[in-house]
Amino acid sequence: MDSRRLVAAGIVLAILIAIGAVYLASPAPDGLESTALVVQGDKTLTGDTPPDAEVREDVAGRFTFESLLPDYSLGDAWGKPGEILALSGGILLMVLLIYGISRLMARPAK
Amino acid sequence: MHIPDAFMPIPQGIIYWAIALVFIALSLRWVRQEMDETKVPLVAILAAGIFVIQAFNLPVALGTSGHLVGGALAAIVLGSPFAAVFILSLVLIVQGVIFGDGGITTMGVNILNMGVIGGFVGYYSYHGLLAATRRVNLSAFAAGWLACVIPALAAVVELWIAGTFPLNLGLVAMGLYHALIGIIEGGITVVALRLIASVRPDIVNISNEVTA
């Protein structure tokens, strides 16, 4: 497969994964969050996660930062289509970043 | 496995940032020396794929979900652990700054865990197992699994030093959950490696590796 087709196919596949992520991803906490909940006493090691369990992140003296699009979302008004757009924007940004850096740094093909 | 800012004191985060920056500089040297123009499209697609698949959490039982990290995959496909450092660093910077997934002061430790430890463990375990067994699927699966579990255990030690997790409970919980999540990591590593080798055998030639 030539490079142009590879990039196009890869972007399409990534956007399909983004759609799957928005509609099909598990709402359960990931491994680090589950461990934090176990440490907090809000979850047992092998049990299900209670629906109202939340990882405590309000620790005094720690750095706080408000990201541009928290939780891969454009906000409640945009709903799930906004999440697909946010993820798709991230996909295109990754491709542009790699091409930009490679244009500056990568060597020409032999 | 994205450690948020709240889980680590700022001075410790700065120390991990300093360590990560050394590896980021080495990965940029890899870009300059090893990444020629023929590899750029594959690197771009790998970066985009790893970015988006990290947002796709799959259920793994025990009330937990997990996703691909991608360090082993990037290192195996591109033939260097520094490729994983390069790609995972960019993915984690975009995730942290734009999407709030992982912290800013903890971005260094996240790069260290997922990019550096994941990349090096994935790359060397794959090639060690391949030399021993000559089985690509088994080697790639085990490399993916190890590149998920060992960074998770490293994160426990770092968070124990930070005073966030107790060591024993942290190791048991993170080890257990990531032993399950590692099955996803290993499986996707095998499938993606096979897929990429089938479309770009000029860059990823599995058959040569097995018969060499």
PDB file of C-alpha atoms in Angstrom:
ATOM      1  CA  MET A   1       0.000   0.000   0.000  1.00  0.00           C
ATOM      2  CA  ASP A   2       1.444   3.393  -0.937  1.00  0.00           C
ATOM      3  CA  SER A   3       1.981   6.065   1.701  1.00  0.00           C
ATOM      4  CA  ARG A   4      -0.941   8.291   0.745  1.00  0.00           C
ATOM      5  CA  ARG A   5      -3.410   5.416   0.856  1.00  0.00           C
ATOM      6  CA  LEU A   6      -1.890   4.173   4.117  1.00  0.00           C
ATOM      7  CA  VAL A   7      -2.419   7.546   5.810  1.00  0.00           C
ATOM      8  CA  ALA A   8      -5.969   7.882   4.431  1.00  0.00           C
ATOM      9  CA  ALA A   9      -6.891   4.331   5.483  1.00  0.00           C
ATOM     10  CA  GLY A  10      -5.291   4.852   8.879  1.00  0.00           C
ATOM     11  CA  ILE A  11      -7.226   8.072   9.526  1.00  0.00           C
ATOM     12  CA  VAL A  12     -10.517   6.424   8.496  1.00  0.00           C
ATOM     13  CA  LEU A  13      -9.804   3.442  10.767  1.00  0.00           C
ATOM     14  CA  ALA A  14      -8.879   5.768  13.642  1.00  0.00           C
ATOM     15  CA  ILE A  15     -12.126   7.745  13.231  1.00  0.00           C
ATOM     16  CA  LEU A  16     -14.104   4.481  13.218  1.00  0.00           C
ATOM     17  CA  ILE A  17     -12.341   3.548  16.464  1.00  0.00           C
ATOM     18  CA  ALA A  18     -13.254   7.014  17.812  1.00  0.00           C
ATOM     19  CA  ILE A  19     -16.939   6.398  17.022  1.00  0.00           C
ATOM     20  CA  GLY A  20     -16.695   3.004  18.727  1.00  0.00           C
ATOM     21  CA  ALA A  21     -14.998   4.595  21.726  1.00  0.00           C
ATOM     22  CA  VAL A  22     -17.748   7.185  22.140  1.00  0.00           C
ATOM     23  CA  TYR A  23     -20.639   4.730  21.912  1.00  0.00           C
ATOM     24  CA  LEU A  24     -19.189   1.449  23.159  1.00  0.00           C
ATOM     25  CA  ALA A  25     -16.414   2.234  25.663  1.00  0.00           C
ATOM     26  CA  SER A  26     -16.868   0.853  29.160  1.00  0.00           C
ATOM     27  CA  PRO A  27     -17.779   3.464  31.793  1.00  0.00           C
ATOM     28  CA  ALA A  28     -15.938   1.427  34.434  1.00  0.00           C
ATOM     29  CA  PRO A  29     -12.783   3.024  35.893  1.00  0.00           C
ATOM     30  CA  ASP A  30      -9.436   2.025  34.409  1.00  0.00           C
ATOM     31  CA  GLY A  31      -6.810   0.083  36.339  1.00  0.00           C
ATOM     32  CA  LEU A  32      -5.241   3.110  38.040  1.00  0.00           C
ATOM     33  CA  GLU A  33      -8.636   4.572  38.986  1.00  0.00           C
ATOM     34  CA  SER A  34      -9.861   1.204  40.272  1.00  0.00           C
ATOM     35  CA  THR A  35      -6.743   0.899  42.412  1.00  0.00           C
ATOM     36  CA  ALA A  36      -7.295   4.435  43.759  1.00  0.00           C
ATOM     37  CA  LEU A  37     -10.889   3.500  44.649  1.00  0.00           C
ATOM     38  CA  VAL A  38      -9.669   0.358  46.439  1.00  0.00           C
ATOM     39  CA  VAL A  39      -7.110   2.435  48.354  1.00  0.00           C
ATOM     40  CA  GLN A  40      -9.832   4.981  49.247  1.00  0.00           C
ATOM     41  CA  GLY A  41     -12.046   2.163  50.526  1.00  0.00           C
ATOM     42  CA  ASP A  42     -14.764   2.846  47.950  1.00  0.00           C
ATOM     43  CA  LYS A  43     -14.320  -0.461  46.086  1.00  0.00           C
ATOM     44  CA  THR A  44     -13.314  -3.975  46.976  1.00  0.00           C
ATOM     45  CA  LEU A  45     -10.427  -5.567  45.130  1.00  0.00           C
ATOM     46  CA  THR A  46     -12.525  -8.019  43.134  1.00  0.00           C
ATOM     47  CA  GLY A  47     -15.996  -6.457  43.363  1.00  0.00           C
ATOM     48  CA  ASP A  48     -17.880  -4.207  40.957  1.00  0.00           C
ATOM     49  CA  THR A  49     -17.357  -0.452  41.155  1.00  0.00           C
ATOM     50  CA  PRO A  50     -20.227   1.355  42.922  1.00  0.00           C
ATOM     51  CA  PRO A  51     -21.927   3.744  40.471  1.00  0.00           C
ATOM     52  CA  ASP A  52     -21.320   6.777  42.697  1.00  0.00           C
ATOM     53  CA  ALA A  53     -17.645   6.010  43.414  1.00  0.00           C
ATOM     54  CA  GLU A  54     -15.287   8.812  42.436  1.00  0.00           C
ATOM     55  CA  VAL A  55     -11.512   9.117  42.628  1.00  0.00           C
ATOM     56  CA  ARG A  56     -10.583  11.959  45.013  1.00  0.00           C
ATOM     57  CA  GLU A  57      -8.429  14.521  43.256  1.00  0.00           C
ATOM     58  CA  ASP A  58      -8.943  17.515  45.573  1.00  0.00           C
ATOM     59  CA  VAL A  59      -5.537  17.328  47.255  1.00  0.00           C
ATOM     60  CA  ALA A  60      -4.159  20.571  48.707  1.00  0.00           C
ATOM     61  CA  GLY A  61      -0.888  21.844  47.280  1.00  0.00           C
ATOM     62  CA  ARG A  62      -1.116  19.932  44.016  1.00  0.00           C
ATOM     63  CA  PHE A  63      -1.028  21.516  40.566  1.00  0.00           C
ATOM     64  CA  THR A  64      -4.404  22.119  38.925  1.00  0.00           C
ATOM     65  CA  PHE A  65      -5.021  22.728  35.239  1.00  0.00           C
ATOM     66  CA  GLU A  66      -8.136  23.215  33.131  1.00  0.00           C
ATOM     67  CA  SER A  67      -7.617  21.562  29.779  1.00  0.00           C
ATOM     68  CA  LEU A  68      -9.189  22.880  26.570  1.00  0.00           C
ATOM     69  CA  LEU A  69     -11.506  19.913  25.962  1.00  0.00           C
ATOM     70  CA  PRO A  70     -11.739  17.904  29.189  1.00  0.00           C
ATOM     71  CA  ASP A  71     -12.869  14.278  28.905  1.00  0.00           C
ATOM     72  CA  TYR A  72     -12.554  14.322  25.108  1.00  0.00           C
ATOM     73  CA  SER A  73     -15.712  16.429  24.882  1.00  0.00           C
ATOM     74  CA  LEU A  74     -16.845  19.728  23.374  1.00  0.00           C
ATOM     75  CA  GLY A  75     -19.256  20.195  26.269  1.00  0.00           C
ATOM     76  CA  ASP A  76     -22.685  18.884  27.215  1.00  0.00           C
ATOM     77  CA  ALA A  77     -24.441  20.822  24.456  1.00  0.00           C
ATOM     78  CA  TRP A  78     -22.568  18.875  21.789  1.00  0.00           C
ATOM     79  CA  GLY A  79     -23.227  15.455  23.311  1.00  0.00           C
ATOM     80  CA  LYS A  80     -21.720  12.358  21.747  1.00  0.00           C
ATOM     81  CA  PRO A  81     -21.221  13.935  18.288  1.00  0.00           C
ATOM     82  CA  GLY A  82     -19.037  16.487  20.067  1.00  0.00           C
ATOM     83  CA  GLU A  83     -16.959  13.673  21.545  1.00  0.00           C
ATOM     84  CA  ILE A  84     -16.474  12.163  18.073  1.00  0.00           C
ATOM     85  CA  LEU A  85     -15.424  15.582  16.775  1.00  0.00           C
ATOM     86  CA  ALA A  86     -13.021  16.073  19.703  1.00  0.00           C
ATOM     87  CA  LEU A  87     -11.407  12.667  19.149  1.00  0.00           C
ATOM     88  CA  SER A  88     -11.271  13.221  15.386  1.00  0.00           C
ATOM     89  CA  GLY A  89      -9.563  16.554  15.992  1.00  0.00           C
ATOM     90  CA  GLY A  90      -7.047  14.781  18.207  1.00  0.00           C
ATOM     91  CA  ILE A  91      -6.407  12.188  15.482  1.00  0.00           C
ATOM     92  CA  LEU A  92      -5.731  14.881  12.874  1.00  0.00           C
ATOM     93  CA  LEU A  93      -3.568  16.813  15.328  1.00  0.00           C
ATOM     94  CA  MET A  94      -1.416  13.717  15.952  1.00  0.00           C
ATOM     95  CA  VAL A  95      -0.926  13.205  12.201  1.00  0.00           C
ATOM     96  CA  LEU A  96      -0.071  16.891  11.661  1.00  0.00           C
ATOM     97  CA  LEU A  97       2.355  16.881  14.612  1.00  0.00           C
ATOM     98  CA  ILE A  98       4.217  13.850  13.281  1.00  0.00           C
ATOM     99  CA  TYR A  99       4.427  15.308   9.775  1.00  0.00           C
ATOM    100  CA  GLY A 100       5.527  18.679  11.152  1.00  0.00           C
ATOM    101  CA  ILE A 101       8.284  17.236  13.330  1.00  0.00           C
ATOM    102  CA  SER A 102       9.437  14.855  10.601  1.00  0.00           C
ATOM    103  CA  ARG A 103       9.621  17.712   8.099  1.00  0.00           C
ATOM    104  CA  LEU A 104      11.968  19.475  10.503  1.00  0.00           C
ATOM    105  CA  MET A 105      13.993  16.480  11.638  1.00  0.00           C
ATOM    106  CA  ALA A 106      13.644  13.298   9.563  1.00  0.00           C
ATOM    107  CA  ARG A 107      16.244  12.533   6.904  1.00  0.00           C
ATOM    108  CA  PRO A 108      15.310  12.067   3.231  1.00  0.00           C
ATOM    109  CA  ALA A 109      14.640   8.531   2.006  1.00  0.00           C
ATOM    110  CA  LYS A 110      17.662   6.709   0.565  1.00  0.00           C
TER     111      LYS A 110
ATOM    112  CA  MET B   1      -2.576   4.436  33.709  1.00  0.00           C
ATOM    113  CA  HIS B   2      -2.523   8.229  33.238  1.00  0.00           C
ATOM    114  CA  ILE B   3      -1.445   9.618  36.621  1.00  0.00           C
ATOM    115  CA  PRO B   4      -3.294  12.903  37.352  1.00  0.00           C
ATOM    116  CA  ASP B   5      -1.673  15.969  38.937  1.00  0.00           C
ATOM    117  CA  ALA B   6      -3.427  15.338  42.249  1.00  0.00           C
ATOM    118  CA  PHE B   7      -1.619  12.025  42.793  1.00  0.00           C
ATOM    119  CA  MET B   8       1.915  13.410  43.064  1.00  0.00           C
ATOM    120  CA  PRO B   9       3.675  16.343  44.787  1.00  0.00           C
ATOM    121  CA  ILE B  10       4.989  18.902  42.291  1.00  0.00           C
ATOM    122  CA  PRO B  11       8.710  18.476  43.193  1.00  0.00           C
ATOM    123  CA  GLN B  12       8.519  14.734  42.511  1.00  0.00           C
ATOM    124  CA  GLY B  13       6.767  15.434  39.228  1.00  0.00           C
ATOM    125  CA  ILE B  14       9.623  17.750  38.247  1.00  0.00           C
ATOM    126  CA  ILE B  15      12.185  14.995  38.937  1.00  0.00           C
ATOM    127  CA  TYR B  16      10.318  12.560  36.661  1.00  0.00           C
ATOM    128  CA  TRP B  17      10.000  15.299  34.029  1.00  0.00           C
ATOM    129  CA  ALA B  18      13.794  15.721  34.090  1.00  0.00           C
ATOM    130  CA  ILE B  19      14.292  11.979  33.564  1.00  0.00           C
ATOM    131  CA  ALA B  20      11.671  11.914  30.812  1.00  0.00           C
ATOM    132  CA  LEU B  21      13.293  14.855  29.018  1.00  0.00           C
ATOM    133  CA  VAL B  22      16.542  12.884  28.696  1.00  0.00           C
ATOM    134  CA  PHE B  23      14.650  10.079  26.930  1.00  0.00           C
ATOM    135  CA  ILE B  24      12.648  12.553  24.827  1.00  0.00           C
ATOM    136  CA  ALA B  25      15.942  14.084  23.645  1.00  0.00           C
ATOM    137  CA  LEU B  26      17.249  10.590  22.793  1.00  0.00           C
ATOM    138  CA  SER B  27      14.016   9.811  20.937  1.00  0.00           C
ATOM    139  CA  LEU B  28      14.426  12.992  18.873  1.00  0.00           C
ATOM    140  CA  ARG B  29      17.934  11.791  18.014  1.00  0.00           C
ATOM    141  CA  TRP B  30      16.278   8.550  16.818  1.00  0.00           C
ATOM    142  CA  VAL B  31      13.912  10.628  14.655  1.00  0.00           C
ATOM    143  CA  ARG B  32      16.852  12.507  13.133  1.00  0.00           C
ATOM    144  CA  GLN B  33      18.978   9.405  12.513  1.00  0.00           C
ATOM    145  CA  GLU B  34      16.542   6.566  11.848  1.00  0.00           C
ATOM    146  CA  MET B  35      13.173   7.954  10.754  1.00  0.00           C
ATOM    147  CA  ASP B  36      13.486   8.522   7.040  1.00  0.00           C
ATOM    148  CA  GLU B  37      10.653   9.810   4.864  1.00  0.00           C
ATOM    149  CA  THR B  38       9.371   6.305   4.095  1.00  0.00           C
ATOM    150  CA  LYS B  39       8.542   5.716   7.758  1.00  0.00           C
ATOM    151  CA  VAL B  40       6.754   9.029   8.394  1.00  0.00           C
ATOM    152  CA  PRO B  41       3.261   7.894   7.254  1.00  0.00           C
ATOM    153  CA  LEU B  42       3.480   4.767   9.432  1.00  0.00           C
ATOM    154  CA  VAL B  43       4.662   6.776  12.450  1.00  0.00           C
ATOM    155  CA  ALA B  44       1.809   9.256  11.906  1.00  0.00           C
ATOM    156  CA  ILE B  45      -0.802   6.514  11.698  1.00  0.00           C
ATOM    157  CA  LEU B  46       0.615   4.686  14.711  1.00  0.00           C
ATOM    158  CA  ALA B  47       0.514   7.896  16.741  1.00  0.00           C
ATOM    159  CA  ALA B  48      -3.065   8.658  15.691  1.00  0.00           C
ATOM    160  CA  GLY B  49      -4.131   5.061  16.313  1.00  0.00           C
ATOM    161  CA  ILE B  50      -2.528   4.874  19.746  1.00  0.00           C
ATOM    162  CA  PHE B  51      -4.066   8.251  20.659  1.00  0.00           C
ATOM    163  CA  VAL B  52      -7.602   7.193  19.799  1.00  0.00           C
ATOM    164  CA  ILE B  53      -7.465   3.605  21.019  1.00  0.00           C
ATOM    165  CA  GLN B  54      -6.319   4.842  24.427  1.00  0.00           C
ATOM    166  CA  ALA B  55      -9.754   6.493  24.654  1.00  0.00           C
ATOM    167  CA  PHE B  56     -11.536   3.179  23.991  1.00  0.00           C
ATOM    168  CA  ASN B  57     -11.875   1.468  27.360  1.00  0.00           C
ATOM    169  CA  LEU B  58     -12.913  -2.174  27.204  1.00  0.00           C
ATOM    170  CA  PRO B  59     -14.374  -4.006  30.216  1.00  0.00           C
ATOM    171  CA  VAL B  60     -11.956  -6.475  31.813  1.00  0.00           C
ATOM    172  CA  ALA B  61     -13.997  -7.761  34.830  1.00  0.00           C
ATOM    173  CA  LEU B  62     -13.610  -6.880  38.533  1.00  0.00           C
ATOM    174  CA  GLY B  63     -15.414  -3.562  37.927  1.00  0.00           C
ATOM    175  CA  THR B  64     -12.535  -2.293  35.840  1.00  0.00           C
ATOM    176  CA  SER B  65     -11.845  -1.341  32.233  1.00  0.00           C
ATOM    177  CA  GLY B  66      -8.660  -1.006  30.245  1.00  0.00           C
ATOM    178  CA  HIS B  67      -7.216   0.104  26.945  1.00  0.00           C
ATOM    179  CA  LEU B  68      -4.149  -0.334  24.780  1.00  0.00           C
ATOM    180  CA  VAL B  69      -1.126   1.714  25.883  1.00  0.00           C
ATOM    181  CA  GLY B  70       0.865   1.033  22.732  1.00  0.00           C
ATOM    182  CA  GLY B  71       4.497   1.222  23.853  1.00  0.00           C
ATOM    183  CA  ALA B  72       5.316  -2.339  22.814  1.00  0.00           C
ATOM    184  CA  LEU B  73       3.482  -1.987  19.500  1.00  0.00           C
ATOM    185  CA  ALA B  74       5.304   1.218  18.515  1.00  0.00           C
ATOM    186  CA  ALA B  75       8.711  -0.156  19.522  1.00  0.00           C
ATOM    187  CA  ILE B  76       8.236  -3.494  17.719  1.00  0.00           C
ATOM    188  CA  VAL B  77       6.786  -2.024  14.515  1.00  0.00           C
ATOM    189  CA  LEU B  78       9.380   0.744  14.187  1.00  0.00           C
ATOM    190  CA  GLY B  79      12.308  -1.323  15.469  1.00  0.00           C
ATOM    191  CA  SER B  80      13.395   0.836  18.393  1.00  0.00           C
ATOM    192  CA  PRO B  81      12.250   1.573  21.946  1.00  0.00           C
ATOM    193  CA  PHE B  82      12.961   5.236  21.219  1.00  0.00           C
ATOM    194  CA  ALA B  83      10.174   5.166  18.631  1.00  0.00           C
ATOM    195  CA  ALA B  84       7.801   4.328  21.484  1.00  0.00           C
ATOM    196  CA  VAL B  85       9.211   7.160  23.591  1.00  0.00           C
ATOM    197  CA  PHE B  86       8.723   9.593  20.687  1.00  0.00           C
ATOM    198  CA  ILE B  87       5.172   8.528  19.862  1.00  0.00           C
ATOM    199  CA  LEU B  88       3.943   8.095  23.445  1.00  0.00           C
ATOM    200  CA  SER B  89       5.432  11.467  24.442  1.00  0.00           C
ATOM    201  CA  LEU B  90       3.466  13.240  21.716  1.00  0.00           C
ATOM    202  CA  VAL B  91       0.292  11.280  22.521  1.00  0.00           C
ATOM    203  CA  LEU B  92       0.569  12.060  26.243  1.00  0.00           C
ATOM    204  CA  ILE B  93       1.295  15.766  25.633  1.00  0.00           C
ATOM    205  CA  VAL B  94      -1.817  16.113  23.438  1.00  0.00           C
ATOM    206  CA  GLN B  95      -3.947  14.063  25.832  1.00  0.00           C
ATOM    207  CA  GLY B  96      -2.780  16.031  28.877  1.00  0.00           C
ATOM    208  CA  VAL B  97      -2.800  19.572  27.503  1.00  0.00           C
ATOM    209  CA  ILE B  98      -5.903  19.432  25.316  1.00  0.00           C
ATOM    210  CA  PHE B  99      -8.061  16.676  26.777  1.00  0.00           C
ATOM    211  CA  GLY B 100      -7.088  16.642  30.459  1.00  0.00           C
ATOM    212  CA  ASP B 101      -6.213  12.939  30.355  1.00  0.00           C
ATOM    213  CA  GLY B 102      -3.216  12.685  32.685  1.00  0.00           C
ATOM    214  CA  GLY B 103      -1.658  15.608  34.507  1.00  0.00           C
ATOM    215  CA  ILE B 104       0.796  18.327  33.517  1.00  0.00           C
ATOM    216  CA  THR B 105       3.224  17.980  36.425  1.00  0.00           C
ATOM    217  CA  THR B 106       2.804  14.207  36.132  1.00  0.00           C
ATOM    218  CA  MET B 107       3.268  14.122  32.370  1.00  0.00           C
ATOM    219  CA  GLY B 108       6.935  13.296  32.867  1.00  0.00           C
ATOM    220  CA  VAL B 109       6.174  10.267  35.003  1.00  0.00           C
ATOM    221  CA  ASN B 110       3.497   9.155  32.539  1.00  0.00           C
ATOM    222  CA  ILE B 111       5.993   9.430  29.665  1.00  0.00           C
ATOM    223  CA  LEU B 112       8.519   7.524  31.771  1.00  0.00           C
ATOM    224  CA  ASN B 113       6.044   4.721  32.537  1.00  0.00           C
ATOM    225  CA  MET B 114       4.178   4.274  29.266  1.00  0.00           C
ATOM    226  CA  GLY B 115       6.767   5.488  26.763  1.00  0.00           C
ATOM    227  CA  VAL B 116      10.141   4.624  28.264  1.00  0.00           C
ATOM    228  CA  ILE B 117       9.434   1.581  30.440  1.00  0.00           C
ATOM    229  CA  GLY B 118       6.658   0.319  28.148  1.00  0.00           C
ATOM    230  CA  GLY B 119       8.765   0.822  25.039  1.00  0.00           C
ATOM    231  CA  PHE B 120      11.943  -0.754  26.367  1.00  0.00           C
ATOM    232  CA  VAL B 121      10.160  -3.680  28.049  1.00  0.00           C
ATOM    233  CA  GLY B 122       8.078  -4.290  24.921  1.00  0.00           C
ATOM    234  CA  TYR B 123      10.975  -4.098  22.501  1.00  0.00           C
ATOM    235  CA  TYR B 124      13.480  -6.238  24.380  1.00  0.00           C
ATOM    236  CA  SER B 125      10.993  -8.829  25.622  1.00  0.00           C
ATOM    237  CA  TYR B 126       9.664  -9.239  22.048  1.00  0.00           C
ATOM    238  CA  HIS B 127      13.101  -9.792  20.551  1.00  0.00           C
ATOM    239  CA  GLY B 128      14.242 -11.991  23.452  1.00  0.00           C
ATOM    240  CA  LEU B 129      11.163 -14.196  23.207  1.00  0.00           C
ATOM    241  CA  LEU B 130      11.305 -14.263  19.413  1.00  0.00           C
ATOM    242  CA  ALA B 131      14.899 -15.458  19.528  1.00  0.00           C
ATOM    243  CA  ALA B 132      13.961 -18.140  22.041  1.00  0.00           C
ATOM    244  CA  THR B 133      10.654 -19.355  20.603  1.00  0.00           C
ATOM    245  CA  ARG B 134      10.684 -18.098  16.957  1.00  0.00           C
ATOM    246  CA  ARG B 135       6.940 -17.498  17.344  1.00  0.00           C
ATOM    247  CA  VAL B 136       5.849 -13.986  16.378  1.00  0.00           C
ATOM    248  CA  ASN B 137       2.342 -14.059  17.858  1.00  0.00           C
ATOM    249  CA  LEU B 138       3.452 -15.475  21.196  1.00  0.00           C
ATOM    250  CA  SER B 139       6.359 -13.038  21.440  1.00  0.00           C
ATOM    251  CA  ALA B 140       4.269 -10.004  20.507  1.00  0.00           C
ATOM    252  CA  PHE B 141       1.451 -10.977  22.875  1.00  0.00           C
ATOM    253  CA  ALA B 142       3.829 -11.515  25.801  1.00  0.00           C
ATOM    254  CA  ALA B 143       5.694  -8.296  25.004  1.00  0.00           C
ATOM    255  CA  GLY B 144       2.423  -6.345  24.981  1.00  0.00           C
ATOM    256  CA  TRP B 145       1.330  -7.938  28.250  1.00  0.00           C
ATOM    257  CA  LEU B 146       4.643  -7.197  29.959  1.00  0.00           C
ATOM    258  CA  ALA B 147       4.683  -3.632  28.575  1.00  0.00           C
ATOM    259  CA  CYS B 148       1.328  -3.090  30.276  1.00  0.00           C
ATOM    260  CA  VAL B 149       1.994  -4.801  33.625  1.00  0.00           C
ATOM    261  CA  ILE B 150       5.540  -3.613  34.377  1.00  0.00           C
ATOM    262  CA  PRO B 151       4.802   0.121  33.848  1.00  0.00           C
ATOM    263  CA  ALA B 152       1.736  -0.327  36.079  1.00  0.00           C
ATOM    264  CA  LEU B 153       3.911  -1.777  38.847  1.00  0.00           C
ATOM    265  CA  ALA B 154       6.412   1.055  38.341  1.00  0.00           C
ATOM    266  CA  ALA B 155       3.533   3.519  38.771  1.00  0.00           C
ATOM    267  CA  VAL B 156       2.686   1.911  42.117  1.00  0.00           C
ATOM    268  CA  VAL B 157       6.244   2.410  43.383  1.00  0.00           C
ATOM    269  CA  GLU B 158       6.183   6.041  42.213  1.00  0.00           C
ATOM    270  CA  LEU B 159       2.807   6.637  43.858  1.00  0.00           C
ATOM    271  CA  TRP B 160       4.028   4.914  47.027  1.00  0.00           C
ATOM    272  CA  ILE B 161       6.975   7.343  47.104  1.00  0.00           C
ATOM    273  CA  ALA B 162       4.426  10.134  46.522  1.00  0.00           C
ATOM    274  CA  GLY B 163       2.433   8.916  49.536  1.00  0.00           C
ATOM    275  CA  THR B 164      -0.661   8.230  47.415  1.00  0.00           C
ATOM    276  CA  PHE B 165      -0.796   4.422  47.382  1.00  0.00           C
ATOM    277  CA  PRO B 166       0.278   1.935  50.063  1.00  0.00           C
ATOM    278  CA  LEU B 167       2.897  -0.325  48.493  1.00  0.00           C
ATOM    279  CA  ASN B 168       1.430  -3.789  49.145  1.00  0.00           C
ATOM    280  CA  LEU B 169      -2.212  -3.024  48.337  1.00  0.00           C
ATOM    281  CA  GLY B 170      -1.125  -0.914  45.373  1.00  0.00           C
ATOM    282  CA  LEU B 171       1.006  -3.703  43.914  1.00  0.00           C
ATOM    283  CA  VAL B 172      -1.765  -6.285  44.392  1.00  0.00           C
ATOM    284  CA  ALA B 173      -4.526  -4.121  42.898  1.00  0.00           C
ATOM    285  CA  MET B 174      -2.554  -2.582  40.025  1.00  0.00           C
ATOM    286  CA  GLY B 175      -0.890  -5.928  39.300  1.00  0.00           C
ATOM    287  CA  LEU B 176      -4.220  -7.762  39.243  1.00  0.00           C
ATOM    288  CA  TYR B 177      -6.073  -5.201  37.122  1.00  0.00           C
ATOM    289  CA  HIS B 178      -3.225  -4.737  34.654  1.00  0.00           C
ATOM    290  CA  ALA B 179      -2.652  -8.478  34.352  1.00  0.00           C
ATOM    291  CA  LEU B 180      -6.189  -8.497  32.903  1.00  0.00           C
ATOM    292  CA  ILE B 181      -5.772  -5.269  30.909  1.00  0.00           C
ATOM    293  CA  GLY B 182      -2.500  -6.692  29.561  1.00  0.00           C
ATOM    294  CA  ILE B 183      -4.513  -9.365  27.734  1.00  0.00           C
ATOM    295  CA  ILE B 184      -6.088  -6.529  25.699  1.00  0.00           C
ATOM    296  CA  GLU B 185      -2.646  -4.978  25.187  1.00  0.00           C
ATOM    297  CA  GLY B 186      -1.145  -8.267  24.041  1.00  0.00           C
ATOM    298  CA  GLY B 187      -4.048  -9.123  21.749  1.00  0.00           C
ATOM    299  CA  ILE B 188      -4.158  -5.731  20.031  1.00  0.00           C
ATOM    300  CA  THR B 189      -0.360  -5.733  19.699  1.00  0.00           C
ATOM    301  CA  VAL B 190      -0.506  -9.039  17.787  1.00  0.00           C
ATOM    302  CA  VAL B 191      -3.410  -7.976  15.542  1.00  0.00           C
ATOM    303  CA  ALA B 192      -1.936  -4.544  14.784  1.00  0.00           C
ATOM    304  CA  LEU B 193       1.535  -5.968  14.139  1.00  0.00           C
ATOM    305  CA  ARG B 194       0.101  -8.514  11.683  1.00  0.00           C
ATOM    306  CA  LEU B 195      -2.055  -5.850   9.994  1.00  0.00           C
ATOM    307  CA  ILE B 196       0.806  -3.373   9.598  1.00  0.00           C
ATOM    308  CA  ALA B 197       3.200  -6.089   8.372  1.00  0.00           C
ATOM    309  CA  SER B 198       0.653  -7.085   5.725  1.00  0.00           C
ATOM    310  CA  VAL B 199       0.268  -3.535   4.319  1.00  0.00           C
ATOM    311  CA  ARG B 200       3.878  -2.339   4.722  1.00  0.00           C
ATOM    312  CA  PRO B 201       6.147  -5.425   4.536  1.00  0.00           C
ATOM    313  CA  ASP B 202       8.925  -3.098   3.376  1.00  0.00           C
ATOM    314  CA  ILE B 203       9.054  -1.603   6.882  1.00  0.00           C
ATOM    315  CA  VAL B 204       7.744  -4.433   9.084  1.00  0.00           C
ATOM    316  CA  ASN B 205       8.886  -7.809   7.801  1.00  0.00           C
ATOM    317  CA  ILE B 206       7.845 -10.496  10.219  1.00  0.00           C
ATOM    318  CA  SER B 207       8.788 -13.445   8.023  1.00  0.00           C
ATOM    319  CA  ASN B 208      12.396 -12.257   7.830  1.00  0.00           C
ATOM    320  CA  GLU B 209      12.569 -11.981  11.593  1.00  0.00           C
ATOM    321  CA  VAL B 210      11.342 -15.527  12.110  1.00  0.00           C
ATOM    322  CA  THR B 211      13.644 -17.142   9.604  1.00  0.00           C
ATOM    323  CA  ALA B 212      16.713 -15.019  10.343  1.00  0.00           C
TER     324      ALA B 212
END
